[in-house]
CSV table of C-alpha atoms and ligand atoms in Angstrom, one decimal:
chain,number,residue,atom,x,y,z
A,1,MET,CA,-63.8,48.2,47.5
A,2,ARG,CA,-64.5,46.5,50.9
A,3,GLU,CA,-68.0,47.0,52.2
A,4,ALA,CA,-68.7,49.4,55.0
A,5,THR,CA,-69.5,46.4,57.3
A,6,ALA,CA,-65.6,45.3,57.3
A,7,ALA,CA,-63.6,47.8,59.9
A,8,VAL,CA,-60.8,49.5,58.2
A,9,ASP,CA,-58.4,47.9,60.6
A,10,GLY,CA,-59.8,44.7,59.8
A,11,SER,CA,-60.1,43.8,63.4
A,12,LEU,CA,-62.1,41.2,64.9
A,13,SER,CA,-65.1,43.6,65.9
A,14,THR,CA,-66.2,43.1,62.1
A,15,VAL,CA,-67.7,39.8,63.3
A,16,ASP,CA,-70.7,39.6,65.8
A,17,ALA,CA,-69.6,36.7,67.8
A,18,ASP,CA,-66.6,36.1,70.3
A,19,PRO,CA,-64.0,34.5,68.0
A,20,LEU,CA,-62.4,32.8,71.1
A,21,ALA,CA,-65.3,31.0,72.2
A,22,PRO,CA,-65.4,27.9,70.4
A,23,ARG,CA,-68.7,26.7,69.2
A,24,PRO,CA,-69.9,23.1,70.0
A,25,GLN,CA,-69.5,22.6,66.0
A,26,ASP,CA,-65.9,23.7,66.4
A,27,VAL,CA,-65.2,21.4,69.0
A,28,ALA,CA,-67.1,18.4,67.3
A,29,ALA,CA,-65.1,19.3,64.1
A,30,ARG,CA,-61.6,19.5,66.0
A,31,ASP,CA,-62.1,16.2,68.0
A,32,LEU,CA,-63.0,14.2,65.0
A,33,CYS,CA,-60.2,15.6,63.1
A,34,ARG,CA,-57.5,15.0,65.9
A,35,ARG,CA,-58.7,11.5,66.1
A,36,LEU,CA,-58.4,10.8,62.5
A,37,ALA,CA,-55.1,12.7,62.1
A,38,VAL,CA,-53.8,10.6,65.2
A,39,ASP,CA,-55.3,7.4,64.5
A,40,VAL,CA,-55.2,7.1,60.6
A,41,VAL,CA,-52.6,9.7,59.3
A,42,GLU,CA,-49.8,10.0,61.9
A,43,PRO,CA,-48.9,6.3,61.6
A,44,VAL,CA,-48.2,6.4,57.9
A,45,ALA,CA,-46.8,9.8,57.7
A,46,ARG,CA,-43.0,8.5,58.1
A,47,GLU,CA,-43.2,6.0,55.6
A,48,ALA,CA,-45.4,8.0,52.8
A,49,ASP,CA,-42.3,10.6,53.3
A,50,GLU,CA,-39.5,8.0,53.2
A,51,THR,CA,-40.8,6.1,50.3
A,52,ARG,CA,-42.3,9.1,48.4
A,53,THR,CA,-45.7,7.6,48.4
A,54,PHE,CA,-49.0,9.0,48.6
A,55,PRO,CA,-50.9,7.5,51.4
A,56,ALA,CA,-54.1,6.3,49.7
A,57,GLU,CA,-55.2,4.0,52.0
A,58,ALA,CA,-55.3,6.4,54.9
A,59,VAL,CA,-57.0,9.0,52.6
A,60,ARG,CA,-59.9,6.5,51.8
A,61,ALA,CA,-60.3,6.1,55.5
A,62,LEU,CA,-60.8,9.7,55.8
A,63,ALA,CA,-63.3,9.5,53.0
A,64,ALA,CA,-65.3,6.9,54.8
A,65,GLU,CA,-65.5,9.5,57.7
A,66,GLY,CA,-66.9,12.0,55.2
A,67,ILE,CA,-63.8,14.3,55.5
A,68,LEU,CA,-63.4,14.7,51.7
A,69,GLY,CA,-66.9,16.3,51.5
A,70,ALA,CA,-66.4,18.4,54.7
A,71,SER,CA,-66.8,21.8,53.0
A,72,LEU,CA,-69.7,20.9,50.9
A,73,PRO,CA,-73.7,20.9,52.0
A,74,THR,CA,-75.2,18.0,53.3
A,75,GLU,CA,-77.4,17.5,50.2
A,76,LEU,CA,-74.3,17.1,48.1
A,77,GLY,CA,-73.0,14.3,50.3
A,78,GLY,CA,-70.7,16.7,52.5
A,79,LEU,CA,-70.6,17.6,56.1
A,80,GLY,CA,-71.9,21.1,55.7
A,81,TRP,CA,-68.5,22.6,57.8
A,82,ASP,CA,-68.2,26.4,57.6
A,83,ALA,CA,-64.7,28.0,57.1
A,84,LEU,CA,-64.0,28.1,61.1
A,85,GLN,CA,-64.7,24.3,61.2
A,86,LEU,CA,-62.4,23.9,58.3
A,87,THR,CA,-59.4,25.8,59.8
A,88,HIS,CA,-59.9,23.0,62.6
A,89,LEU,CA,-59.6,20.3,59.9
A,90,TYR,CA,-56.4,21.8,58.3
A,91,GLU,CA,-54.8,22.6,61.7
A,92,GLU,CA,-55.4,19.0,63.0
A,93,PHE,CA,-54.0,17.2,59.8
A,94,GLY,CA,-51.2,19.7,59.6
A,95,ARG,CA,-50.1,19.1,62.9
A,96,VAL,CA,-49.2,15.4,62.0
A,97,ASP,CA,-48.5,15.5,58.1
A,98,GLN,CA,-48.3,18.4,55.5
A,99,SER,CA,-48.8,15.9,52.4
A,100,VAL,CA,-52.3,14.8,53.6
A,101,ARG,CA,-53.1,18.3,54.5
A,102,GLY,CA,-51.6,19.7,51.2
A,103,PHE,CA,-54.0,16.9,49.6
A,104,LEU,CA,-57.1,18.2,51.7
A,105,SER,CA,-56.5,21.8,50.8
A,106,VAL,CA,-56.4,21.1,47.2
A,107,HIS,CA,-59.4,18.8,46.9
A,108,LEU,CA,-61.5,20.3,49.6
A,109,GLY,CA,-60.5,24.2,48.9
A,110,LEU,CA,-59.2,24.6,45.4
A,111,VAL,CA,-61.8,22.0,43.7
A,112,CYS,CA,-64.9,21.4,45.8
A,113,GLN,CA,-65.3,24.8,46.9
A,114,CYS,CA,-64.5,26.4,43.8
A,115,LEU,CA,-66.7,24.1,41.7
A,116,PHE,CA,-69.7,25.0,44.5
A,117,ASP,CA,-69.0,28.5,43.9
A,118,ALA,CA,-68.7,28.9,40.4
A,119,GLY,CA,-69.8,25.9,38.6
A,120,SER,CA,-73.1,25.2,37.0
A,121,GLU,CA,-76.0,23.2,38.7
A,122,GLN,CA,-75.1,20.2,36.3
A,123,GLN,CA,-71.6,20.3,37.0
A,124,ARG,CA,-72.1,20.2,40.8
A,125,GLN,CA,-74.6,17.7,40.7
A,126,THR,CA,-72.2,15.4,38.5
A,127,TRP,CA,-69.2,15.9,40.3
A,128,LEU,CA,-69.4,17.1,43.9
A,129,PRO,CA,-71.1,13.9,45.6
A,130,ARG,CA,-68.2,12.0,43.7
A,131,LEU,CA,-65.7,14.2,45.2
A,132,ALA,CA,-67.3,14.3,48.5
A,133,SER,CA,-67.6,10.6,48.9
A,134,GLY,CA,-63.8,9.9,47.4
A,135,GLU,CA,-65.0,8.1,44.7
A,136,VAL,CA,-62.8,10.7,42.9
A,137,PHE,CA,-60.0,13.1,43.8
A,138,GLY,CA,-59.9,16.3,42.7
A,139,ALA,CA,-56.8,18.4,41.3
A,140,TYR,CA,-56.4,22.1,40.6
A,141,ALA,CA,-54.0,22.7,37.5
A,142,LEU,CA,-53.0,26.2,37.0
A,143,THR,CA,-49.1,26.4,36.9
A,144,GLU,CA,-47.0,25.9,34.1
A,145,THR,CA,-43.0,26.2,33.6
A,146,GLY,CA,-43.5,29.8,32.0
A,147,ALA,CA,-46.5,31.0,34.2
A,148,GLY,CA,-45.8,30.5,38.2
A,149,SER,CA,-46.7,33.6,40.4
A,150,ASP,CA,-47.8,35.4,36.9
A,151,ALA,CA,-50.8,33.2,36.3
A,152,ALA,CA,-52.4,35.6,33.7
A,153,ALA,CA,-49.4,34.3,31.4
A,154,ILE,CA,-50.6,30.8,31.1
A,155,ALA,CA,-49.9,29.2,27.5
A,156,THR,CA,-52.2,26.3,27.6
A,157,HIS,CA,-54.6,27.2,24.9
A,158,ALA,CA,-58.2,26.6,24.2
A,159,VAL,CA,-58.9,26.5,20.5
A,160,ALA,CA,-62.6,26.5,19.1
A,161,ASP,CA,-63.8,23.0,17.9
A,162,GLY,CA,-67.3,22.7,16.8
A,163,ASP,CA,-69.6,23.5,19.9
A,164,GLY,CA,-66.4,23.0,22.4
A,165,TRP,CA,-62.6,23.5,22.2
A,166,ARG,CA,-59.3,21.5,22.2
A,167,LEU,CA,-56.7,21.9,25.0
A,168,SER,CA,-53.0,21.5,24.3
A,169,GLY,CA,-50.2,22.4,26.7
A,170,GLU,CA,-48.5,21.5,29.6
A,171,LYS,CA,-49.0,21.7,33.5
A,172,VAL,CA,-46.4,21.3,36.2
A,173,TRP,CA,-46.4,20.6,40.0
A,174,ILE,CA,-50.1,19.4,40.1
A,175,THR,CA,-50.7,18.2,43.7
A,176,ASN,CA,-53.0,14.9,43.4
A,177,GLY,CA,-52.1,14.9,39.7
A,178,LEU,CA,-51.5,11.3,39.5
A,179,SER,CA,-54.2,9.9,40.9
A,180,ALA,CA,-57.1,12.6,40.6
A,181,GLY,CA,-60.3,11.7,38.9
A,182,VAL,CA,-61.2,15.5,37.8
A,183,PHE,CA,-59.3,18.5,37.1
A,184,LEU,CA,-60.1,22.2,37.3
A,185,LEU,CA,-57.7,23.2,34.7
A,186,PHE,CA,-57.1,26.6,33.5
A,187,ALA,CA,-56.2,27.6,29.7
A,188,THR,CA,-56.3,30.6,27.6
A,189,VAL,CA,-58.5,31.4,24.7
A,190,ASP,CA,-56.4,34.1,23.6
A,191,PRO,CA,-52.9,34.6,25.4
A,192,GLU,CA,-53.0,38.4,24.4
A,193,LEU,CA,-55.9,38.7,26.3
A,194,ARG,CA,-53.8,38.0,29.4
A,195,HIS,CA,-56.2,37.3,32.5
A,196,LYS,CA,-59.3,38.2,30.5
A,197,GLY,CA,-58.5,35.0,28.2
A,198,VAL,CA,-58.1,32.9,31.2
A,199,THR,CA,-61.0,30.0,31.2
A,200,ALA,CA,-61.5,27.1,33.7
A,201,PHE,CA,-62.5,23.6,32.6
A,202,LEU,CA,-63.3,20.6,34.3
A,203,ILE,CA,-61.5,17.6,32.8
A,204,PRO,CA,-62.1,14.1,33.8
A,205,GLY,CA,-58.8,12.2,34.7
A,206,ASP,CA,-59.5,9.6,31.6
A,207,ALA,CA,-60.1,12.2,29.2
A,208,GLU,CA,-58.4,11.2,25.6
A,209,GLY,CA,-55.0,13.5,25.1
A,210,LEU,CA,-54.4,13.9,28.8
A,211,SER,CA,-51.1,12.2,30.3
A,212,ARG,CA,-49.4,12.7,33.4
A,213,ASP,CA,-46.2,11.7,35.1
A,214,ARG,CA,-44.4,12.5,38.1
A,215,MET,CA,-42.3,15.8,38.3
A,216,PRO,CA,-38.8,15.0,37.9
A,217,GLY,CA,-36.6,15.3,40.9
A,218,HIS,CA,-36.9,14.7,44.6
A,219,GLU,CA,-38.8,17.2,46.5
A,220,LEU,CA,-37.6,18.9,49.5
A,221,GLY,CA,-40.7,18.1,51.4
A,222,HIS,CA,-44.1,17.0,50.9
A,223,ARG,CA,-42.9,13.8,49.7
A,224,GLY,CA,-46.2,11.8,50.4
A,225,SER,CA,-47.9,14.1,47.8
A,226,GLU,CA,-48.1,13.6,44.2
A,227,HIS,CA,-46.7,16.3,42.0
A,228,ALA,CA,-47.5,15.7,38.6
A,229,ARG,CA,-46.7,17.2,35.2
A,230,LEU,CA,-49.7,16.9,33.0
A,231,THR,CA,-49.6,17.1,29.1
A,232,LEU,CA,-52.7,17.9,27.1
A,233,ASP,CA,-52.7,17.0,23.3
A,234,ARG,CA,-55.8,18.2,21.8
A,235,VAL,CA,-57.9,17.2,24.7
A,236,ARG,CA,-61.4,17.6,23.5
A,237,VAL,CA,-64.0,19.6,26.0
A,238,GLY,CA,-67.8,20.5,25.6
A,239,PRO,CA,-69.5,23.7,26.5
A,240,ASP,CA,-70.9,21.9,29.5
A,241,GLN,CA,-67.1,21.8,30.9
A,242,VAL,CA,-66.4,25.3,31.1
A,243,VAL,CA,-66.7,26.6,34.6
A,244,GLY,CA,-67.5,30.4,35.2
A,245,GLY,CA,-67.8,31.3,31.7
A,246,ILE,CA,-65.3,31.9,28.9
A,247,GLY,CA,-62.8,34.5,30.1
A,248,GLY,CA,-64.1,33.9,33.6
A,249,GLY,CA,-61.3,31.6,34.7
A,250,PHE,CA,-59.1,34.2,36.4
A,251,GLU,CA,-61.7,35.2,38.8
A,252,VAL,CA,-62.6,31.3,39.5
A,253,ALA,CA,-58.9,30.8,40.1
A,254,MET,CA,-58.4,33.7,42.4
A,255,GLY,CA,-61.7,32.5,44.2
A,256,GLY,CA,-60.6,29.4,45.0
A,257,LEU,CA,-57.2,30.6,46.3
A,258,ASP,CA,-59.1,32.7,49.0
A,259,HIS,CA,-60.3,28.9,50.2
A,260,GLY,CA,-56.9,27.4,49.4
A,261,ARG,CA,-54.8,29.8,51.3
A,262,LEU,CA,-56.7,29.8,54.3
A,263,GLY,CA,-56.3,25.9,54.3
A,264,VAL,CA,-52.3,26.8,53.8
A,265,ALA,CA,-52.4,29.0,56.6
A,266,ALA,CA,-54.3,26.5,59.2
A,267,GLY,CA,-51.9,23.7,58.3
A,268,ALA,CA,-49.1,26.0,59.0
A,269,VAL,CA,-50.6,26.8,62.3
A,270,GLY,CA,-50.8,23.0,62.7
A,271,LEU,CA,-47.3,22.9,61.9
A,272,LEU,CA,-46.2,25.5,64.4
A,273,GLN,CA,-48.4,23.6,67.2
A,274,ALA,CA,-46.4,20.3,66.6
A,275,CYS,CA,-43.2,22.1,66.6
A,276,LEU,CA,-44.1,23.9,70.0
A,277,ASP,CA,-45.5,20.6,71.6
A,278,ALA,CA,-42.3,18.6,70.5
A,279,THR,CA,-40.2,21.4,72.0
A,280,ILE,CA,-41.9,21.8,75.1
A,281,GLU,CA,-41.6,18.1,75.9
A,282,PHE,CA,-38.0,17.6,74.8
A,283,CYS,CA,-37.1,20.9,77.0
A,284,ARG,CA,-38.6,19.1,80.0
A,285,GLU,CA,-36.8,15.8,79.4
A,286,ARG,CA,-33.6,16.9,78.3
A,287,ARG,CA,-30.9,17.8,80.9
A,288,GLN,CA,-27.6,19.4,80.4
A,289,PHE,CA,-25.2,21.2,82.9
A,290,GLY,CA,-27.5,19.6,85.7
A,291,LYS,CA,-30.4,21.4,84.5
A,292,ARG,CA,-33.4,20.7,82.2
A,293,ILE,CA,-32.8,22.7,79.1
A,294,GLY,CA,-36.2,24.5,79.4
A,295,ASP,CA,-35.0,25.9,82.6
A,296,PHE,CA,-32.2,27.9,80.6
A,297,GLN,CA,-33.6,31.5,79.9
A,298,MET,CA,-32.2,31.5,76.4
A,299,VAL,CA,-34.3,28.5,75.6
A,300,GLN,CA,-37.4,29.6,77.5
A,301,GLU,CA,-37.2,32.9,75.4
A,302,ARG,CA,-37.4,30.6,72.3
A,303,ILE,CA,-40.5,28.8,73.5
A,304,ALA,CA,-42.2,32.1,74.7
A,305,ASP,CA,-41.8,33.6,71.2
A,306,MET,CA,-42.8,30.5,69.3
A,307,ALA,CA,-46.0,30.1,71.3
A,308,CYS,CA,-46.7,34.0,70.6
A,309,ASP,CA,-46.3,33.3,67.0
A,310,THR,CA,-48.2,30.2,67.0
A,311,ASP,CA,-51.2,32.0,68.8
A,312,ALA,CA,-51.2,34.9,66.7
A,313,ALA,CA,-50.9,32.8,63.1
A,314,ARG,CA,-54.1,30.8,64.7
A,315,LEU,CA,-55.8,34.3,65.4
A,316,LEU,CA,-55.3,35.8,61.8
A,317,THR,CA,-56.4,32.3,60.5
A,318,LYS,CA,-59.4,32.3,62.6
A,319,ARG,CA,-60.2,36.1,61.7
A,320,ALA,CA,-60.2,35.3,57.9
A,321,ALA,CA,-62.3,32.4,58.4
A,322,TRP,CA,-65.1,34.5,60.4
A,323,MET,CA,-65.1,36.8,57.7
A,324,ALA,CA,-65.5,33.8,55.2
A,325,ILE,CA,-68.5,33.0,57.3
A,326,ARG,CA,-69.8,36.4,57.0
A,327,ASP,CA,-69.5,36.5,53.2
A,328,LEU,CA,-67.1,39.6,53.6
A,329,PRO,CA,-64.2,40.5,51.4
A,330,ARG,CA,-61.2,39.0,52.8
A,331,THR,CA,-58.3,38.5,50.3
A,332,ARG,CA,-56.1,40.7,52.2
A,333,GLU,CA,-56.8,38.9,55.7
A,334,VAL,CA,-56.4,35.7,54.0
A,335,SER,CA,-53.1,36.7,52.5
A,336,MET,CA,-51.9,38.2,55.9
A,337,ALA,CA,-53.0,34.9,57.6
A,338,LYS,CA,-51.0,32.9,55.0
A,339,LEU,CA,-48.0,35.2,54.9
A,340,PHE,CA,-47.8,35.5,58.8
A,341,ALA,CA,-48.3,31.6,59.4
A,342,THR,CA,-46.3,30.4,56.7
A,343,GLU,CA,-43.2,32.5,57.6
A,344,ALA,CA,-43.4,31.6,61.4
A,345,ALA,CA,-43.8,27.8,60.1
A,346,CYS,CA,-40.6,28.1,58.5
A,347,ARG,CA,-38.6,30.2,61.1
A,348,TRP,CA,-40.0,27.8,64.1
A,349,ALA,CA,-39.3,24.8,62.5
A,350,SER,CA,-35.9,25.4,62.0
A,351,GLU,CA,-35.6,26.6,65.5
A,352,THR,CA,-37.1,23.4,66.6
A,353,VAL,CA,-34.3,21.3,65.0
A,354,LEU,CA,-32.0,23.5,66.8
A,355,LEU,CA,-33.6,23.1,69.9
A,356,HIS,CA,-33.6,19.3,69.6
A,357,GLY,CA,-30.0,19.5,69.1
A,358,SER,CA,-28.7,16.4,67.0
A,359,ARG,CA,-32.1,14.7,67.8
A,360,GLY,CA,-33.6,17.0,65.5
A,361,TYR,CA,-31.5,15.9,62.7
A,362,VAL,CA,-32.7,12.5,62.1
A,363,ASN,CA,-36.1,11.2,61.1
A,364,GLU,CA,-36.7,9.3,64.4
A,365,ARG,CA,-38.9,12.3,65.4
A,366,PRO,CA,-41.2,14.3,63.1
A,367,VAL,CA,-39.3,17.7,63.8
A,368,GLU,CA,-37.0,16.8,60.8
A,369,ARG,CA,-40.0,16.4,58.4
A,370,HIS,CA,-41.6,19.3,59.6
A,371,PHE,CA,-38.7,21.6,58.9
A,372,ARG,CA,-38.5,20.0,55.3
A,373,ASP,CA,-42.0,20.5,54.9
A,374,ALA,CA,-42.5,24.0,55.8
A,375,PRO,CA,-40.8,25.8,52.9
A,376,GLY,CA,-43.3,24.8,50.4
A,377,LEU,CA,-46.2,26.5,52.3
A,378,ARG,CA,-44.1,29.6,51.6
A,379,ILE,CA,-44.1,28.9,47.8
A,380,TYR,CA,-47.6,27.3,46.8
A,381,GLU,CA,-50.7,29.3,46.4
A,382,GLY,CA,-48.8,32.4,46.0
A,383,THR,CA,-45.4,32.7,47.3
A,384,SER,CA,-44.8,35.1,50.4
A,385,TYR,CA,-43.8,37.8,48.0
A,386,VAL,CA,-46.9,37.6,46.0
A,387,GLN,CA,-49.0,37.6,49.7
A,388,ARG,CA,-47.1,41.0,50.6
A,389,ILE,CA,-48.2,42.3,47.0
A,390,VAL,CA,-51.8,41.4,47.7
A,391,ILE,CA,-51.9,43.1,51.0
A,392,ALA,CA,-50.0,46.0,50.0
A,393,ARG,CA,-52.2,46.4,47.0
A,394,ASP,CA,-55.3,46.3,48.9
A,395,LEU,CA,-53.9,48.9,51.4
A,396,VAL,CA,-52.4,51.3,49.0
A,397,GLY,CA,-54.8,51.0,46.3
A,398,ARG,CA,-54.5,51.2,42.4
A,399,GLU,CA,-53.3,54.5,41.1
A,400,ALA,CA,-56.4,55.9,39.0
A,401,ARG,CA,-55.4,56.3,35.2
A,402,SER,CA,-56.7,59.0,33.3
B,1,FAD,C1,-45.4,21.4,46.9
B,1,FAD,C2,-46.0,22.2,45.7
B,1,FAD,C3,-47.2,21.9,45.4
B,1,FAD,C4,-47.8,22.6,44.4
B,1,FAD,N1,-49.0,22.5,43.9
B,1,FAD,C5,-49.7,23.0,42.8
B,1,FAD,C6,-51.1,22.7,42.5
B,1,FAD,O1,-51.6,21.7,43.1
B,1,FAD,N2,-51.6,23.1,41.2
B,1,FAD,C7,-50.7,24.5,40.8
B,1,FAD,O2,-51.5,24.8,40.0
B,1,FAD,N3,-49.6,24.6,41.1
B,1,FAD,C8,-49.0,24.0,42.0
B,1,FAD,N4,-47.8,24.3,42.6
B,1,FAD,C9,-47.1,25.4,42.0
B,1,FAD,C10,-47.0,26.9,42.9
B,1,FAD,O3,-48.3,27.4,43.1
B,1,FAD,C11,-45.9,27.8,42.3
B,1,FAD,O4,-44.6,27.4,42.5
B,1,FAD,C12,-45.9,29.0,42.8
B,1,FAD,O5,-47.0,29.8,42.3
B,1,FAD,C13,-44.7,30.0,42.5
B,1,FAD,O6,-44.5,29.8,41.0
B,1,FAD,P1,-42.9,29.4,40.3
B,1,FAD,O7,-42.7,28.3,41.3
B,1,FAD,O8,-43.0,29.5,38.9
B,1,FAD,O9,-42.0,30.7,40.8
B,1,FAD,P2,-41.7,32.0,40.1
B,1,FAD,O10,-43.1,32.8,40.0
B,1,FAD,O11,-40.8,32.1,39.0
B,1,FAD,O12,-40.9,33.0,41.3
B,1,FAD,C14,-39.7,32.6,41.6
B,1,FAD,C15,-39.3,33.6,42.7
B,1,FAD,O13,-39.7,35.3,42.2
B,1,FAD,C16,-40.7,36.0,42.8
B,1,FAD,N5,-41.5,36.7,42.2
B,1,FAD,C17,-42.2,36.5,41.3
B,1,FAD,N6,-42.9,37.4,40.8
B,1,FAD,C18,-42.7,38.5,41.8
B,1,FAD,C19,-43.2,40.0,41.6
B,1,FAD,N7,-44.0,40.5,40.9
B,1,FAD,N8,-42.8,40.6,42.9
B,1,FAD,C20,-41.9,40.0,43.8
B,1,FAD,N9,-41.3,38.8,43.7
B,1,FAD,C21,-41.8,38.1,42.6
B,1,FAD,C22,-41.3,34.8,43.7
B,1,FAD,O14,-42.0,35.4,45.0
B,1,FAD,C23,-40.4,33.7,43.7
B,1,FAD,O15,-39.6,34.0,45.0
B,1,FAD,C24,-47.2,24.0,43.7
B,1,FAD,C25,-45.9,24.1,44.0
B,1,FAD,C26,-45.3,23.6,45.3
B,1,FAD,C27,-43.8,23.9,45.7
């Protein structure tokens, strides 16, 4: 049950500060990330997409500015940013490139924050400074061929071996999976137990028995990302590599998704803002029938609706971030932000291509890439249908069983 401090309608009154007034630290975070997005990521985004190459050099340049540890405390080598500052980070990088934004959501949200929340002191000290500096990249390995939305159905199994385990199985679609130096990987100690058997393990990238290759096929979008298939053949793990206890992995996975989904929502806001900016600029310059196309009422209606959805997505995202800062239960609000922002991103990326006419249909402008990147946002970290299940279940509650 949610605590009494959270209003029933989840409104912004649940927090004690004006969410519309940017704090100095938000302005600083936004300005730094905007500068890095424009100077470092944007210039390489098109080539990374065309060549399907992870822009490792650009990501290393972000590491040098501390971005790869943004969500971690300064004692662990991070920037100590809170959830609201992180929404600026994801929005600014999402504005120029979903592949790098996706890298950051996984590395920061799903791995660093998850490990910080659920890891032992020894695990934190061993891995988090290395992740923060960019010495190693993190990946989060949950999905399997037979277990996507139904994460409790994972078949990668952990068999007891002395004081530890041996893991065997296969993971698919693992972002950052080719170059990751550490995996937060989920396996089951007993498939019959469903979610109660799921256990999280920290697996170093060079673990014996772990192999990785690129997912087959060409992705629709996020082509600058690494999507890997992992094969585990009796990978040995010791007791110090278990995160959150045996059988505690499902909770670890879902806790990570509260961070990760917020990053996806903020990334979608960035994509929406990019589409809006591109559309406004184009509608001011393109003339037909003797007028700027931005002077036609039908086009104005589209621009006005796109602006409203962009702001609404941003406000839903910021509400969830404020709730994170206050440590309030927020799974529903995070899902609402992810659902609304990613659906709007898909809708408006498509409309932006249309509003650009033939110029939206080639890769000389980034709107074509935004259009291909947007559908991925609705799929990973829980599809839009799954977000609706999370929201509705929280509202309706589960029926009591006798
Ligand atoms: C670009 C990209 C990056 C990814 N990165 C990662 C990563 O880093 N780590 C990782 O572990 N995974 C990753 N994934 C995998 C991703 O999380 C899964 O694709 C996602 O959870 C959906 O699983 P699935 O593809 O197996 O679809 P399925 O679960 O098979 O779903 C197929 C369809 O059925 C619907 N459906 C399923 N169950 C229900 C239900 N109960 N009610 C209504 N509809 C339902 C779904 O919404 C969907 O529309 C990534 C995927 C992509 C595309």
